[in-house]
Amino acid sequence: MNFRIPILKLRDTLIVSIQWELDDQTALQFQEDLLKKLHETSARGVVIDLTSIDFIDSFIAKVLGDVISMSSLMGARVVITGIQPAVAITLIELGIRLEDVMTALDLENGLDKLQLELEA
């Protein structure tokens, strides 16, 4: 069964809270949905909250890296929040660098960071 990940809009920011482990199809659908929503709303920022995700495989890690790069190409700043230790290890081991991506421990701090960045 494929679930769609809700993408909420708050002012000029899209907020995504991934609440369950992703399968390949759901990850690809999320990528498509987020890019479409960015295009439709002209949002300037995206916060992706991974607090509930304890593990990601190589395909999901690649899709996440691609989503971040594609969002940036569309003019949006991205903040990743709630990265668990195992997820951080997987991303680094797979060579997915988040050098231009802001990170925060939780959603609230991520929104604050993004707001400061967008105001600058």
Short mmCIF file of C-alpha atoms in Angstrom, two decimals:
data_model
loop_
_atom_site.label_atom_id
_atom_site.label_comp_id
_atom_site.label_asym_id
_atom_site.label_seq_id
_atom_site.Cartn_x
_atom_site.Cartn_y
_atom_site.Cartn_z
CA MET A 1 0.00 0.00 0.00
CA ASN A 2 1.40 3.38 -1.00
CA PHE A 3 0.95 6.31 1.30
CA ARG A 4 1.47 9.91 0.32
CA ILE A 5 3.54 12.07 2.60
CA PRO A 6 1.63 15.23 3.53
CA ILE A 7 3.27 18.49 2.46
CA LEU A 8 2.02 21.50 4.40
CA LYS A 9 2.49 25.15 3.47
CA LEU A 10 3.15 27.78 6.13
CA ARG A 11 3.70 31.25 4.67
CA ASP A 12 6.51 30.77 2.13
CA THR A 13 7.70 27.44 3.53
CA LEU A 14 6.76 23.83 2.82
CA ILE A 15 6.87 21.51 5.82
CA VAL A 16 7.26 17.77 5.46
CA SER A 17 7.26 15.41 8.43
CA ILE A 18 8.04 11.86 7.39
CA GLN A 19 6.33 9.66 9.96
CA TRP A 20 7.18 6.15 8.76
CA GLU A 21 9.96 4.21 7.05
CA LEU A 22 9.77 4.84 3.32
CA ASP A 23 9.55 2.23 0.61
CA ASP A 24 10.97 2.99 -2.82
CA GLN A 25 7.64 3.88 -4.44
CA THR A 26 6.60 6.22 -1.62
CA ALA A 27 9.99 7.95 -1.76
CA LEU A 28 9.69 8.54 -5.50
CA GLN A 29 6.12 9.79 -5.08
CA PHE A 30 7.31 12.16 -2.33
CA GLN A 31 10.01 13.51 -4.65
CA GLU A 32 7.48 14.18 -7.38
CA ASP A 33 4.90 15.67 -4.98
CA LEU A 34 7.39 18.01 -3.31
CA LEU A 35 8.77 19.34 -6.59
CA LYS A 36 5.25 19.86 -7.92
CA LYS A 37 4.24 21.70 -4.72
CA LEU A 38 7.36 23.88 -4.91
CA HIS A 39 6.47 24.82 -8.46
CA GLU A 40 2.81 25.51 -7.63
CA THR A 41 3.44 27.59 -4.51
CA SER A 42 6.79 29.27 -5.28
CA ALA A 43 7.79 28.43 -1.71
CA ARG A 44 11.20 29.78 -0.75
CA GLY A 45 11.98 27.17 1.88
CA VAL A 46 11.47 23.49 2.70
CA VAL A 47 11.78 21.80 6.08
CA ILE A 48 12.02 18.01 5.98
CA ASP A 49 11.62 16.44 9.40
CA LEU A 50 13.13 12.97 9.76
CA THR A 51 12.64 12.58 13.52
CA SER A 52 10.56 9.40 13.14
CA ILE A 53 13.00 7.72 10.74
CA ASP A 54 15.49 5.40 12.42
CA PHE A 55 16.99 3.85 9.29
CA ILE A 56 17.21 4.51 5.54
CA ASP A 57 18.55 2.30 2.82
CA SER A 58 20.79 3.39 -0.05
CA PHE A 59 17.94 4.07 -2.48
CA ILE A 60 15.99 6.23 -0.01
CA ALA A 61 19.20 8.08 0.90
CA LYS A 62 19.82 8.81 -2.78
CA VAL A 63 16.24 10.02 -3.29
CA LEU A 64 16.57 12.29 -0.24
CA GLY A 65 19.82 13.72 -1.59
CA ASP A 66 18.18 14.24 -4.99
CA VAL A 67 15.16 15.96 -3.41
CA ILE A 68 17.47 18.37 -1.62
CA SER A 69 19.44 19.14 -4.79
CA MET A 70 16.31 19.52 -6.92
CA SER A 71 14.66 21.80 -4.34
CA SER A 72 17.76 23.97 -4.36
CA LEU A 73 17.70 24.13 -8.16
CA MET A 74 14.12 25.36 -7.90
CA GLY A 75 15.26 28.21 -5.65
CA ALA A 76 14.25 26.83 -2.26
CA ARG A 77 16.45 26.63 0.83
CA VAL A 78 16.23 23.27 2.58
CA VAL A 79 16.51 22.43 6.28
CA ILE A 80 16.66 18.82 7.43
CA THR A 81 15.56 18.25 11.02
CA GLY A 82 15.67 15.35 13.43
CA ILE A 83 18.37 13.27 11.75
CA GLN A 84 18.90 10.14 13.84
CA PRO A 85 22.48 8.80 14.29
CA ALA A 86 21.95 5.75 12.04
CA VAL A 87 20.55 7.96 9.27
CA ALA A 88 23.52 10.34 9.54
CA ILE A 89 25.94 7.42 9.34
CA THR A 90 24.16 5.97 6.29
CA LEU A 91 24.18 9.30 4.44
CA ILE A 92 27.91 9.80 5.01
CA GLU A 93 28.82 6.18 4.19
CA LEU A 94 26.93 6.48 0.90
CA GLY A 95 28.72 9.70 0.01
CA ILE A 96 25.62 11.87 0.24
CA ARG A 97 26.95 15.21 1.41
CA LEU A 98 24.64 17.79 2.89
CA GLU A 99 27.20 20.60 2.81
CA ASP A 100 24.82 23.31 1.59
CA VAL A 101 21.90 22.09 3.65
CA MET A 102 21.01 23.52 7.01
CA THR A 103 20.23 21.03 9.74
CA ALA A 104 18.53 21.32 13.10
CA LEU A 105 17.74 19.00 15.96
CA ASP A 106 13.97 19.49 15.76
CA LEU A 107 11.24 21.02 13.63
CA GLU A 108 10.90 24.20 15.70
CA ASN A 109 14.62 24.99 15.48
CA GLY A 110 14.57 24.14 11.78
CA LEU A 111 11.76 26.60 11.10
CA ASP A 112 13.60 29.28 13.08
CA LYS A 113 16.83 28.67 11.13
CA LEU A 114 15.03 28.77 7.81
CA GLN A 115 13.19 31.98 8.69
CA LEU A 116 16.48 33.69 9.60
CA GLU A 117 18.03 32.48 6.35
CA LEU A 118 15.12 33.70 4.23
CA GLU A 119 15.14 37.11 5.91
CA ALA A 120 18.86 37.61 5.26
#
